XYZ file of C-alpha atoms in Angstrom:
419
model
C 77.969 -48.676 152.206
C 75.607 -46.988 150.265
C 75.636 -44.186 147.459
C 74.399 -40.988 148.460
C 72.116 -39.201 145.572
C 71.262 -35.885 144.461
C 67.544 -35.015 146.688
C 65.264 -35.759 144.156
C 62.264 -33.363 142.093
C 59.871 -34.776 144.675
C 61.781 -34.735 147.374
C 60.483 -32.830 150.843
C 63.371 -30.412 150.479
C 62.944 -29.074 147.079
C 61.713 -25.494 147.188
C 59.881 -23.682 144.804
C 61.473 -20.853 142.883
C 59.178 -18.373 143.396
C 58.496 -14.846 145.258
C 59.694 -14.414 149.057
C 56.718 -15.225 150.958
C 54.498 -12.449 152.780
C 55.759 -11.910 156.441
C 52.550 -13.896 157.709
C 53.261 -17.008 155.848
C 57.388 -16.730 157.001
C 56.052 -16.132 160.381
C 53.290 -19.288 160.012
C 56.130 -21.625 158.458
C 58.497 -20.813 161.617
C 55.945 -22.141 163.797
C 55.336 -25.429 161.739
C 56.641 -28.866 163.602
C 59.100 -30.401 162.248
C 58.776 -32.681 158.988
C 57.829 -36.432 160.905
C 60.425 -38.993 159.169
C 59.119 -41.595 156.909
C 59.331 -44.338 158.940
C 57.882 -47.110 156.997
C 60.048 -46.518 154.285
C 63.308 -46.020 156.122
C 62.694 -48.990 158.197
C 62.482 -50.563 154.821
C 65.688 -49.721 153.632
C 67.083 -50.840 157.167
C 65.730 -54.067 156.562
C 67.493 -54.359 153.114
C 70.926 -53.071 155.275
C 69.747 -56.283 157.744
C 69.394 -58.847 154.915
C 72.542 -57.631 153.588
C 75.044 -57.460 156.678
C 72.959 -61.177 157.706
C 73.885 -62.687 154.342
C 77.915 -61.266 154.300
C 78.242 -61.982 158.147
C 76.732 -64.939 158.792
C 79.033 -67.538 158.138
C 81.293 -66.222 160.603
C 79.064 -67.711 163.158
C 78.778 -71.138 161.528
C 82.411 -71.942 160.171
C 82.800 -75.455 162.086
C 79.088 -76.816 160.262
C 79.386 -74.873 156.856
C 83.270 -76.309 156.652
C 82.325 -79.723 157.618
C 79.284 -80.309 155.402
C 81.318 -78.798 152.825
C 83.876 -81.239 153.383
C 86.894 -78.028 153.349
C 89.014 -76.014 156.236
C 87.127 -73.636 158.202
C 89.474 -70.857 156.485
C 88.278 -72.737 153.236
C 84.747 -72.338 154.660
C 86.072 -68.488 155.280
C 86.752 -67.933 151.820
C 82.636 -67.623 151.410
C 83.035 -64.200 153.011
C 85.937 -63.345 150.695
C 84.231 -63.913 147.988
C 81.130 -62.185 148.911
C 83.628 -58.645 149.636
C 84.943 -59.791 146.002
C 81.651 -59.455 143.913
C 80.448 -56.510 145.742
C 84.279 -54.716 145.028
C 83.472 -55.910 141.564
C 80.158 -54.527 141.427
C 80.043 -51.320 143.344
C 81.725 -48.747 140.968
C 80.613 -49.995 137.578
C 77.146 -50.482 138.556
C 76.673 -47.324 140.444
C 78.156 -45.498 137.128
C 76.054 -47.703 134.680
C 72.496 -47.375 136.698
C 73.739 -43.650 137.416
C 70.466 -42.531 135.411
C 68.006 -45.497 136.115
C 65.057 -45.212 138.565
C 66.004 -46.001 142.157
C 63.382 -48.049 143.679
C 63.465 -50.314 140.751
C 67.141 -50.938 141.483
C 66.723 -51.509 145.157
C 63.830 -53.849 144.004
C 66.317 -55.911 141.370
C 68.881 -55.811 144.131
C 67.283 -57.556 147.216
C 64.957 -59.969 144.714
C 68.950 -60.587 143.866
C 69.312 -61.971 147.956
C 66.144 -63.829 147.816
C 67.931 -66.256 144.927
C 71.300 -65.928 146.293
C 70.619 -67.416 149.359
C 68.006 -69.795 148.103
C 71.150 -71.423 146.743
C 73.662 -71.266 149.247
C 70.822 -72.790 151.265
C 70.553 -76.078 148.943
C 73.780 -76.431 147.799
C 76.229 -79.219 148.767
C 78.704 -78.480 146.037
C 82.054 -75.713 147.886
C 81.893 -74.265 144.088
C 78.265 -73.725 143.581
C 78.186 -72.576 147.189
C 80.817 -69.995 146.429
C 79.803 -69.091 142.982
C 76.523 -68.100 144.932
C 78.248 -66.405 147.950
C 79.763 -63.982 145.071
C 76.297 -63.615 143.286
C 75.154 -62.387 146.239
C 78.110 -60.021 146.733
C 77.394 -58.720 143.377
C 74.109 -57.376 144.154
C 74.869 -55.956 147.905
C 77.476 -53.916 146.161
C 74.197 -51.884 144.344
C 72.548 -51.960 147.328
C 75.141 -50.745 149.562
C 75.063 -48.442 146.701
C 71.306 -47.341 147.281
C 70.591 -47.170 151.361
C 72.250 -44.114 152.289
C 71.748 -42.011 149.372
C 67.841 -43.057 149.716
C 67.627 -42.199 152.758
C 68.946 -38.520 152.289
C 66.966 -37.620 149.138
C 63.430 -38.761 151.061
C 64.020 -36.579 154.280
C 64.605 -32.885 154.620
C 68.166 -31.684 154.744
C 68.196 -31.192 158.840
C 67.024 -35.096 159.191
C 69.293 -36.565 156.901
C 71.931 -37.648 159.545
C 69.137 -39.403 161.359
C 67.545 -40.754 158.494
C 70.811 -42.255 157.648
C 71.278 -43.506 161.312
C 67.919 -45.375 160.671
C 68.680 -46.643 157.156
C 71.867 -48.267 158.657
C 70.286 -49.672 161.721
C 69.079 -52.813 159.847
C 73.208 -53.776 159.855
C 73.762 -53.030 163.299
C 70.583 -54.984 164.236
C 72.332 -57.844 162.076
C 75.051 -58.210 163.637
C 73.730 -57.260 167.502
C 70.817 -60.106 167.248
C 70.885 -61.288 163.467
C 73.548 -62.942 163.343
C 73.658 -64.183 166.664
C 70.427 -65.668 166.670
C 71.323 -66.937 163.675
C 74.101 -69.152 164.951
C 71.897 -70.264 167.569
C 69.598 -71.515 164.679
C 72.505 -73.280 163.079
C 73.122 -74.803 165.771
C 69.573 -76.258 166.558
C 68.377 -76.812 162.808
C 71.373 -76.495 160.580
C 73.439 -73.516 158.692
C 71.545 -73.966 155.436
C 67.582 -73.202 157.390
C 69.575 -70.347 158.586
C 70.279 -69.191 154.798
C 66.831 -69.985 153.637
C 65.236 -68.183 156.726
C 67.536 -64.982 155.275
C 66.180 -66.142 151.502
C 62.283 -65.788 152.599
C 63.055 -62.589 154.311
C 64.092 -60.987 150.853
C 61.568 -62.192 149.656
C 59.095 -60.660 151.954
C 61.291 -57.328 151.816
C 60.086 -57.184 148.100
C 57.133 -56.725 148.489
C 57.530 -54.391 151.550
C 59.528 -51.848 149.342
C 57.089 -52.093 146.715
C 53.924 -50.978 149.186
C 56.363 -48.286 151.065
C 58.894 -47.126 149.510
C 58.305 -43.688 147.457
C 60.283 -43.607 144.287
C 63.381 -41.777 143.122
C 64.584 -40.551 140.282
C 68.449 -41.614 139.262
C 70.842 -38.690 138.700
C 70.776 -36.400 134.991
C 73.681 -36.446 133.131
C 75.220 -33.358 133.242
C 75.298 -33.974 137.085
C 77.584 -37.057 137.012
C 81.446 -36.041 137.498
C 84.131 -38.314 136.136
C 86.010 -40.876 138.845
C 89.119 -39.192 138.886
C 87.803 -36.058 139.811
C 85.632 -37.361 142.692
C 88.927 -38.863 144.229
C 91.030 -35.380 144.192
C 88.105 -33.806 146.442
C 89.434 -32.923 149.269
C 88.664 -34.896 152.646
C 87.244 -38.020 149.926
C 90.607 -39.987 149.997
C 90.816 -39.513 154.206
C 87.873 -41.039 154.800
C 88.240 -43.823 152.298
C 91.321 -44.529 154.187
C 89.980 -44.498 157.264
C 87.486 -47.369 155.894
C 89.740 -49.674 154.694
C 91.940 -49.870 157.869
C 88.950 -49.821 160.126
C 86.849 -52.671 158.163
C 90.303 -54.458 157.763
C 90.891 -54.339 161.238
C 87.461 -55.293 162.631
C 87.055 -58.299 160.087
C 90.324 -59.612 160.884
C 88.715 -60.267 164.342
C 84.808 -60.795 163.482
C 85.407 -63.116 160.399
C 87.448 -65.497 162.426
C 86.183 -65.203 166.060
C 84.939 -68.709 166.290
C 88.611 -69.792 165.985
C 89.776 -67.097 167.944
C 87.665 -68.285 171.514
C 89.393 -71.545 171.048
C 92.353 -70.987 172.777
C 90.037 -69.467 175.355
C 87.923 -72.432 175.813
C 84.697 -70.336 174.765
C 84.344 -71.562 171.152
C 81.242 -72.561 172.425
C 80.066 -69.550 173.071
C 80.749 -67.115 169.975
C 76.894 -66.564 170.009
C 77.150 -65.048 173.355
C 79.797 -63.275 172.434
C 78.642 -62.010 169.313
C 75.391 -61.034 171.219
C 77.319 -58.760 173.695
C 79.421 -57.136 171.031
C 75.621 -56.735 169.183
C 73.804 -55.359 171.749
C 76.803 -53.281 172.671
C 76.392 -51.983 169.125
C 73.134 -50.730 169.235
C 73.808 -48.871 172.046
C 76.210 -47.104 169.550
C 74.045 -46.569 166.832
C 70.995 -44.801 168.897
C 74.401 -42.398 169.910
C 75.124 -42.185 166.554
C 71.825 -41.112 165.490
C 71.313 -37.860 168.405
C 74.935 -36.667 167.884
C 76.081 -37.596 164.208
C 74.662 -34.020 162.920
C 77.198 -31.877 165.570
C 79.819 -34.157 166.407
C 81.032 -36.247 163.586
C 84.777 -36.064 164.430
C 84.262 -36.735 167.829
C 82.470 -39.765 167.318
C 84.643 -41.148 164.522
C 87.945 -40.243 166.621
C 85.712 -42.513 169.943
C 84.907 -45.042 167.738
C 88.975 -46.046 166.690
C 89.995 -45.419 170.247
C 86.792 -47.657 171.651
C 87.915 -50.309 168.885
C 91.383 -50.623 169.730
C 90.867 -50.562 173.592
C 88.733 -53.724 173.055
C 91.394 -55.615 170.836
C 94.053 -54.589 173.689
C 91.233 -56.220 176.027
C 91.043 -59.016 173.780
C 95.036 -59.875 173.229
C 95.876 -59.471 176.803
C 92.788 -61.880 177.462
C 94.626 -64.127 175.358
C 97.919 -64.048 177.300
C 96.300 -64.078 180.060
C 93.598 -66.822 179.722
C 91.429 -64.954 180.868
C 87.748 -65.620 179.235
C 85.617 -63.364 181.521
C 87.841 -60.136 179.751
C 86.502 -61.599 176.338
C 82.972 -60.105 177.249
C 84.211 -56.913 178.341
C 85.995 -56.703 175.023
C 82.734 -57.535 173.109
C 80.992 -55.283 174.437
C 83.606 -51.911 174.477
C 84.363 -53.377 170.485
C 80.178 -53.008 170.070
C 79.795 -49.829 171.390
C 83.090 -48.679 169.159
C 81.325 -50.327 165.930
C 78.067 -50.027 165.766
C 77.935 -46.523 164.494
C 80.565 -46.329 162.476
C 78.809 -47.584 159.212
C 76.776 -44.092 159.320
C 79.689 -42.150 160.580
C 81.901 -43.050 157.642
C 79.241 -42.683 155.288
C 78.212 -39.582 156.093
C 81.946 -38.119 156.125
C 82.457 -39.521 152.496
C 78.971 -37.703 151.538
C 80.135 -33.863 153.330
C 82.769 -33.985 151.373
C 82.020 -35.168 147.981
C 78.867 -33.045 148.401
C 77.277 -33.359 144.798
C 79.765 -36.508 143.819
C 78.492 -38.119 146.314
C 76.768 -41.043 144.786
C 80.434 -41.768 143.566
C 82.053 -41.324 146.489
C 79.684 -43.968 147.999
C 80.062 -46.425 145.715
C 84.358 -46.127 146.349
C 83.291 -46.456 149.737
C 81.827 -49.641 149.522
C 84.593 -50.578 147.485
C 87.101 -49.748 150.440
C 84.645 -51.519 152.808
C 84.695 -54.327 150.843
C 88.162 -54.778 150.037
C 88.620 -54.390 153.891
C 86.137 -57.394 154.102
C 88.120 -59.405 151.384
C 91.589 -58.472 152.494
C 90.978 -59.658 156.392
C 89.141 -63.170 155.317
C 92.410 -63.908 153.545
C 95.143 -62.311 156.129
C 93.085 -63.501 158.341
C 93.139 -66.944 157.391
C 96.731 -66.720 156.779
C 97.558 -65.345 160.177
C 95.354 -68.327 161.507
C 97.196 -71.193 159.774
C 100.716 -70.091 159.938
C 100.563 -67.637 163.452
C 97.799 -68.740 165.274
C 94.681 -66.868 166.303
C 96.829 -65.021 169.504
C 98.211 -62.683 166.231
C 94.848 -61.746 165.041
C 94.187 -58.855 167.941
C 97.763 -57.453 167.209
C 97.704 -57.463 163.544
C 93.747 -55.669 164.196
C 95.601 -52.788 166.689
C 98.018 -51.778 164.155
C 95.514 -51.401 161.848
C 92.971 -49.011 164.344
C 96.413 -47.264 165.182
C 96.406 -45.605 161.353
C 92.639 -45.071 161.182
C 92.780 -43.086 164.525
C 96.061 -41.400 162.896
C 94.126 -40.548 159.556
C 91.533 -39.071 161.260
C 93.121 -37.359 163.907
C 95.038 -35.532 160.745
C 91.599 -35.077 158.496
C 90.639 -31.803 160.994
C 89.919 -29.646 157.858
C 88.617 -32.177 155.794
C 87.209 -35.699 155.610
C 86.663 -35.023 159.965
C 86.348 -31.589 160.266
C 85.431 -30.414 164.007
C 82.846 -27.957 162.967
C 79.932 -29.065 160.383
């Protein structure tokens, strides 16, 4: 989740105020390809999206080792995820506000230098406080990153590219999650959960220096540009969307924090990395949709991705009852191909409609996402303990049942059907 910015004094779409041009040079510019997309950069800033999904995702994979070389309960071991969602809830708002004014690229610099020692840490430690003090450090500086990617992406592109630029920018999560984290857990497995943390720590570090060589800089936002909080939340279409976020990220993590425990029952906890993989590749399936159609079909998409979503937790509980593990991979990969685009659909619904607030509005977006993140490793854990995984789908459907609701409602704004 990532704060959208104001297109910058350098930026490809700033035009000149001067005289309407002769009818040669109108006629000459009509005929001029397209603008190409800055590639190195955005894949940049999907790579900082990558470290940061890898870094807040990855213990889902690796509950059983993290919670039994930490000597604590896997939903103990859980609680590493919560507090991760904690620091960047903590972070997102006041940061965005403070750094409102400060360059961009030296942010987005501070930010992932901020994962290299993060994870460094997580990677060494073999003390459940230090380990979690670190987990939140780390949450603390995705929150200004989340803050960054999006709104990057937009001011560095002309205004008809910005929906794909975004879809790049946010690829780097859905690559996470499709192959990241599952290769990650296949890592674990072979060499441990902490090389898997300081594989993510050297990849920071080599991001560093990748944004320093590619990415152009950006100017932060002038004062008498920045609206007050309040304000930003009375736009209409801003709170829909928001809403929509929090009981879509609730929902999902419910399920993908805990899925290890979940395939228990099913006799496949020995394959969540197969199963993450499906739901993965599934995902970027979504996310190349995303991309083509975000620009015309927004609603459409966001209304496909609740129903997709809660088909595949339906899949998934009836699985359950059933005992029926071969329906577990069908789920994955109809809950992927729900997912994976939804990251850049909600993102860019919270930008239409904040329009110039919407560096703001992204930062309260990450905050949603976030609390989402939070709130399901702790009702999640809860459900586990006291319910049993088979409540985990259920609780999830209910929640899809009131995103698809909110945006079915948000046809004016938030999800309107024309753009």
């Amino acid at each position: 989740m990532s704060t959208n910015e104001l297109r910058s004094p350098a930026s490809p779409m700033t035009i000149p105020a001067t005289a309407a041009p002769h009818a040669p040079d109108a006629a000459a510019a009509s005929d001029a390809p397209p603008a190409r997309l800055p590639w190195p950069a955005l894949l940049a800033l999907s790579t900082g999206g990558f470290v940061t999904l890898m870094t807040e995702a990855l213990p889902a994979g690796v509950l059983p080792a993290m919670s039994a070389d930490l000597g604590v309960s896997q939903s103990g071991a859980g609680q590493s995820v919560t507090l991760y969602a904690v620091g960047s809830i903590v972070a997102a708002i006041p940061l965005t506000a403070a750094t409102a004014g400060r360059p961009r690229k030296r942010l987005l610099l501070l930010a992932v230098g901020g994962f290299t020692v993060a994870n460094a840490v997580t990677a060494v430690s073999g003390n459940y406080p230090l380990t979690m003090a670190a987990r939140f450090a780390a949450g603390l500086v995705a929150g200004m990153l989340w803050a960054l990617l999006a709104g990057y992406a937009r001011s560095i592109v002309t205004p008809e590219q910005r929906g794909r630029a975004m879809a790049v920018a946010m690829s780097g999560a859905t690559v996470a999650l499709s192959v990241g984290v599952p290769a990650g857990t296949l890592l674990a497995g072979a060499a441990g959960w902490r090389v898997a943390f300081g594989l993510m720590s050297v990849l920071a570090l080599a991001l560093v220096g990748w944004i320093a060589a590619a990415v152009p800089p950006a100017p932060g936002r002038a004062e008498h540009d920045r609206l007050p909080l309040r304000k930003v939340l009375r736009m209409p279409g801003v709170g829909a969307v928001l809403a929509v976020t929090a009981a879509f990220v609730l929902a999902h993590n419910i399920l993908y924090t805990y899925v290890a425990a979940l395939l228990e029952p099913l006799h496949l906890g020995g394959r969540t990395d197969t199963v993450l993989l499906v739901l993965g590749l599934a995902s970027l399936v979504s996310i190349a949709a995303t991309g083509a159609l975000i620009d015309r079909h927004l609603r459409t998409l966001t209304l496909t991705a609740c129903v997709l979503v809660a088909v595949a937790t339906l899949t998934l509980a009836a699985a359950m009852l059933g005992s029926a593990p071969w329906a577990v991979y069908a789920a994955a990969a109809i809950w992927g191909l729900g997912f994976g685009g939804v990251a850049t659909l909600l993102q860019t619904a919270v930008a239409d409609a904040a329009d110039t607030a919407a560096d703001l509005a992204q930062s309260l977006l990450v905050t949603c996402w976030n609390l989402g993140i939070a709130a399901a490793a702790s009702a999640g854990g809860l459900l586990l303990d006291h319910a049993g995984p088979q409540s985990l789908p259920w609780s999830a459907l209910a929640l899809l049942a009131l995103a698809l609701a909110v945006t079915a409602a948000a046809r004016r704004h938030g999800f309107p059907g024309k753009r």
